[in-house]
Coordinates of C-alpha atoms in Angstrom, one line a residue:
M1 CA 59.5 102.2 78.3
K2 CA 58.7 101.8 82.0
K3 CA 59.8 105.5 82.8
E4 CA 57.5 106.6 80.0
T5 CA 54.6 104.7 81.4
I6 CA 55.2 106.0 84.8
M7 CA 55.2 109.5 83.5
T8 CA 52.1 108.9 81.4
R9 CA 50.3 107.7 84.5
Q10 CA 51.5 110.7 86.8
R11 CA 50.4 113.1 84.2
L12 CA 47.0 111.4 83.9
E13 CA 46.6 111.5 87.7
H14 CA 47.6 115.2 87.7
M15 CA 45.2 116.0 84.9
I16 CA 42.3 114.3 86.8
R17 CA 43.1 116.2 90.1
L18 CA 43.2 119.5 88.1
G19 CA 40.1 118.7 86.2
A20 CA 38.1 117.8 89.5
K21 CA 39.3 121.1 91.1
K22 CA 38.2 123.2 88.2
L23 CA 34.8 121.6 88.2
Q24 CA 34.2 122.8 91.9
D25 CA 34.3 126.4 90.6
P26 CA 30.8 127.7 91.2
Y27 CA 31.0 129.4 87.8
Y28 CA 30.6 126.0 86.1
Q29 CA 27.5 125.0 88.0
G30 CA 24.8 124.9 85.4
S31 CA 26.9 125.5 82.4
A32 CA 26.0 122.2 80.8
A33 CA 22.4 122.9 81.2
E34 CA 22.9 126.5 79.7
I35 CA 24.6 125.1 76.7
A36 CA 21.9 122.5 76.3
F37 CA 19.1 125.2 76.4
Y38 CA 20.7 127.3 73.7
L39 CA 21.5 124.2 71.6
L40 CA 17.9 123.3 71.7
L41 CA 16.8 127.0 70.8
S42 CA 19.5 126.9 67.9
I43 CA 18.1 123.7 66.0
V44 CA 15.6 125.6 64.0
P45 CA 17.8 128.6 63.1
T46 CA 20.7 126.5 62.2
L47 CA 18.5 124.5 59.9
I48 CA 17.3 127.5 58.2
L49 CA 20.8 128.5 57.6
L50 CA 21.7 125.0 56.3
S51 CA 18.8 125.3 53.8
Q52 CA 20.4 128.4 52.4
V53 CA 23.9 127.0 52.3
L54 CA 22.7 123.7 50.8
G55 CA 20.6 125.5 48.3
L56 CA 23.6 126.9 46.6
F57 CA 24.7 123.3 45.8
S58 CA 21.2 122.2 44.9
V59 CA 21.2 119.8 47.8
S60 CA 18.0 119.3 49.6
L61 CA 17.8 119.7 53.4
D62 CA 16.4 116.2 53.7
S63 CA 20.1 115.1 53.2
I64 CA 20.5 115.9 56.9
R65 CA 18.2 112.9 57.6
E66 CA 21.2 110.6 56.8
W67 CA 22.8 112.2 59.9
L68 CA 19.7 111.8 62.1
N69 CA 18.4 108.7 60.5
P70 CA 16.2 106.6 63.2
D71 CA 18.2 103.6 62.2
L72 CA 21.3 105.2 63.6
I73 CA 19.8 107.4 66.3
H74 CA 17.2 105.8 68.4
V75 CA 16.8 108.6 71.0
E76 CA 13.3 109.4 71.9
G77 CA 12.5 112.8 70.6
A78 CA 15.0 112.7 67.7
D79 CA 11.8 112.4 65.4
M80 CA 11.0 115.9 66.5
I81 CA 14.3 117.1 65.0
L82 CA 13.4 115.0 61.7
S83 CA 10.1 116.9 61.5
M84 CA 11.9 120.1 61.4
L85 CA 13.6 119.2 58.2
D86 CA 10.2 119.4 56.5
Y87 CA 10.4 123.2 57.1
S88 CA 12.1 125.0 54.4
P89 CA 11.6 128.7 54.1
S90 CA 11.7 130.4 50.8
G91 CA 10.9 133.7 49.0
V92 CA 11.6 137.2 49.9
N93 CA 11.8 136.7 53.5
S94 CA 14.5 134.1 53.3
V95 CA 17.2 136.8 53.6
F96 CA 15.7 138.2 56.7
L97 CA 15.0 134.9 58.2
A98 CA 18.7 133.9 57.5
L99 CA 20.1 136.9 59.2
T100 CA 17.7 136.4 62.2
A101 CA 18.7 132.8 62.3
V102 CA 22.5 133.6 62.4
W103 CA 21.7 135.7 65.4
A104 CA 19.6 133.2 67.2
A105 CA 22.0 130.2 66.3
S106 CA 25.0 132.0 67.6
R107 CA 23.7 132.0 71.3
A108 CA 25.0 128.6 71.9
Q109 CA 28.4 129.8 70.4
F110 CA 28.4 132.7 72.7
T111 CA 27.8 130.5 75.7
M112 CA 30.7 128.3 74.7
L113 CA 32.9 131.4 74.1
R114 CA 32.5 132.6 77.6
I115 CA 32.9 129.2 79.1
T116 CA 36.2 128.6 77.1
N117 CA 37.7 132.0 78.0
Y118 CA 36.7 131.7 81.7
T119 CA 38.5 128.3 81.6
L120 CA 41.6 129.1 79.7
S121 CA 42.1 132.3 81.6
D122 CA 41.9 130.5 85.0
G123 CA 38.8 132.5 85.8
H124 CA 40.2 136.0 85.1
S125 CA 38.1 136.7 82.0
T126 CA 34.9 135.7 80.1
G127 CA 35.7 137.6 76.9
M128 CA 36.3 141.1 75.4
G129 CA 32.8 142.3 76.2
Y130 CA 29.2 141.5 75.2
V131 CA 29.2 143.2 71.8
R132 CA 32.7 142.0 70.7
D133 CA 32.0 138.5 71.8
R134 CA 28.5 138.5 70.2
I135 CA 30.2 139.5 66.9
R136 CA 32.7 136.8 67.3
S137 CA 30.0 134.1 67.9
L138 CA 28.2 135.4 64.9
K139 CA 31.3 134.9 62.7
T140 CA 32.0 131.5 64.3
V141 CA 28.3 130.1 63.8
V142 CA 28.5 131.2 60.2
I143 CA 31.7 129.3 59.4
T144 CA 30.3 126.3 61.5
V145 CA 27.2 126.1 59.4
F146 CA 29.2 126.2 56.2
T147 CA 31.5 123.5 57.4
I148 CA 28.5 121.4 58.1
G149 CA 27.0 122.2 54.8
F150 CA 30.2 121.3 53.1
S151 CA 30.3 117.9 55.0
L152 CA 26.9 117.2 53.7
V153 CA 27.7 118.1 50.2
I154 CA 30.7 115.8 50.4
L155 CA 28.4 113.0 51.6
V156 CA 25.9 113.7 48.8
Y157 CA 28.3 114.0 45.8
G158 CA 31.5 112.1 47.1
E159 CA 30.4 108.8 45.4
L160 CA 29.8 110.7 42.2
L161 CA 33.2 112.5 42.4
L162 CA 35.0 109.2 43.3
K163 CA 33.5 107.5 40.1
V164 CA 34.3 110.5 37.8
L165 CA 37.8 110.8 39.2
F166 CA 38.7 107.0 39.6
G167 CA 35.9 105.2 38.1
I168 CA 38.2 104.4 34.8
V169 CA 41.0 103.1 36.9
I170 CA 39.3 101.1 39.6
G171 CA 35.9 100.6 37.9
S172 CA 32.4 102.0 39.0
E173 CA 31.6 99.0 41.2
M174 CA 34.9 99.4 43.2
A175 CA 34.4 103.0 43.5
E176 CA 31.2 102.6 45.0
K177 CA 32.3 100.2 47.5
T178 CA 35.3 102.4 48.3
W179 CA 33.1 105.1 49.0
M180 CA 31.1 103.2 51.3
L181 CA 34.1 102.5 53.4
I182 CA 35.5 106.0 53.4
R183 CA 32.4 108.3 53.5
W184 CA 32.0 107.9 57.3
P185 CA 35.7 108.4 58.2
I186 CA 35.6 111.5 56.1
A187 CA 32.5 112.9 57.7
A188 CA 34.1 112.1 61.1
G189 CA 37.1 113.9 60.2
L190 CA 35.2 117.0 59.1
Y191 CA 33.3 116.7 62.3
F192 CA 36.4 116.8 64.2
L193 CA 37.6 119.7 62.4
M194 CA 34.3 121.6 63.3
I195 CA 34.7 120.9 66.9
S196 CA 38.4 121.9 67.0
Y197 CA 37.7 125.0 65.1
N198 CA 35.3 126.2 67.7
Y199 CA 37.6 125.2 70.5
Y200 CA 40.4 127.0 68.9
V201 CA 38.8 130.2 67.6
L202 CA 36.1 131.0 70.2
P203 CA 38.6 131.8 73.1
T204 CA 40.0 135.3 73.3
H205 CA 42.9 133.6 75.2
R206 CA 44.5 132.1 72.2
V207 CA 46.5 128.7 72.6
P208 CA 48.3 126.7 69.8
Y209 CA 46.1 124.5 67.8
R210 CA 47.7 121.4 69.1
A211 CA 46.4 122.5 72.7
V212 CA 42.8 121.9 71.6
V213 CA 43.4 118.5 69.9
P214 CA 42.9 116.2 72.9
G215 CA 39.8 117.9 73.8
S216 CA 38.5 117.8 70.3
I217 CA 39.3 114.2 69.9
F218 CA 37.5 113.5 73.3
S219 CA 34.3 115.4 72.2
S220 CA 34.2 113.8 68.7
I221 CA 34.2 110.4 70.2
G222 CA 32.2 111.3 73.2
L223 CA 29.3 112.6 71.3
M224 CA 29.0 109.5 69.5
V225 CA 29.4 107.2 72.5
V226 CA 26.9 109.2 74.6
T227 CA 24.3 109.2 71.8
G228 CA 24.8 105.4 71.4
V229 CA 24.6 104.6 75.1
Y230 CA 21.6 107.1 75.6
S231 CA 19.8 105.5 72.6
I232 CA 20.0 102.0 74.3
Y233 CA 18.9 103.6 77.4
T234 CA 15.8 105.3 76.0
S235 CA 14.8 102.2 74.0
V236 CA 14.7 99.9 77.1
S237 CA 13.4 102.5 79.7
S238 CA 9.8 103.6 80.0
S239 CA 10.2 106.0 82.9
Y240 CA 9.9 109.2 80.5
D241 CA 6.5 108.0 79.7
I242 CA 5.4 107.4 83.2
L243 CA 6.9 110.6 84.7
Y244 CA 6.3 113.1 81.8
G245 CA 3.4 111.7 79.8
S246 CA 3.0 113.6 76.5
F247 CA 6.1 115.6 77.2
S248 CA 8.2 112.5 77.4
N249 CA 9.9 113.0 73.8
F250 CA 10.7 116.5 74.6
V251 CA 12.2 115.7 77.9
A252 CA 14.3 112.8 76.5
L253 CA 15.4 115.2 73.7
M254 CA 16.4 117.8 76.2
F255 CA 18.3 115.3 78.4
W256 CA 20.2 114.1 75.3
F257 CA 21.3 117.6 74.6
Y258 CA 22.4 117.9 78.2
L259 CA 24.6 114.9 78.1
L260 CA 26.1 116.1 74.8
S261 CA 26.8 119.5 76.4
W262 CA 28.7 118.0 79.2
V263 CA 30.8 116.3 76.6
L264 CA 31.6 119.6 74.8
F265 CA 32.0 121.3 78.4
L266 CA 34.5 118.5 79.6
G267 CA 36.4 118.8 76.3
V268 CA 37.3 122.3 77.2
I269 CA 38.3 121.2 80.7
L270 CA 40.5 118.6 79.1
N271 CA 42.1 121.2 76.8
K272 CA 43.1 123.4 79.8
V273 CA 44.5 120.5 81.9
W274 CA 46.2 118.9 79.2
W275 CA 48.0 122.2 78.3
E276 CA 48.7 123.0 82.0
T277 CA 50.6 119.6 82.5
R278 CA 52.8 119.8 79.6
S279 CA 55.5 121.4 81.6
D280 CA 55.5 118.2 83.8
V281 CA 56.4 116.0 80.9
S282 CA 59.1 118.3 79.7
R283 CA 60.5 118.7 83.1
D284 CA 60.5 114.7 83.7
R285 CA 62.1 114.2 80.3
D286 CA 64.9 116.6 81.3

């Protein structure tokens, strides 16, 4: 047991050193800001795509409010996202808007693709070329949106399905209480799968799925922690109003995205250093 503890500590120290060394690469300077910028630009296109997907299941786009409810997220500027949910395009132009939205929303995926490729290839490659990488990012964002849509459908219809399947056995009231306990773990699991899917599929330099699990867990938890901590900070701080005036909500929202982007970026680094140090563990065990 003591030997295992020493091995774990040594590997952790090695991972920290490798991670710190990689972060000194000039290529990464501004990467988180770039991801945050394109995430912000992708909000409305992504919501347009979600409206099309959820419409297939007769689920309103307003169901996303459950994810961005002010009672759960107190970040200043989050109400700007909630106001976007009132926009629901329809009619003949919906198909054209959906296609345009796919292209616009995939820009954040494209940026993550290049960063992930650069990291996993030790700086030797950022992808297979602009056109091929753009097509990969388009496919990835479509699957990601369908994953989000499926998660929302599960949240909306999960209780009804549980009552239909198990209501006779455990009773309707117990089924409702059970759903209240498992709904968010299920959503968190689907959330983890969405992040791990992007970490696994985006890079051209493929690694086994188990190699992206540590970074996926880190990012899944990190996004929630960062949101919670930043919510507390914005609720007690008035510096945004003093410094930026009427732009304070937008600045707070952008900085929130910047912190979330850092988490996603560090998840990629963690996957890399975790996979690189696996040989240390195997050698020590031998």
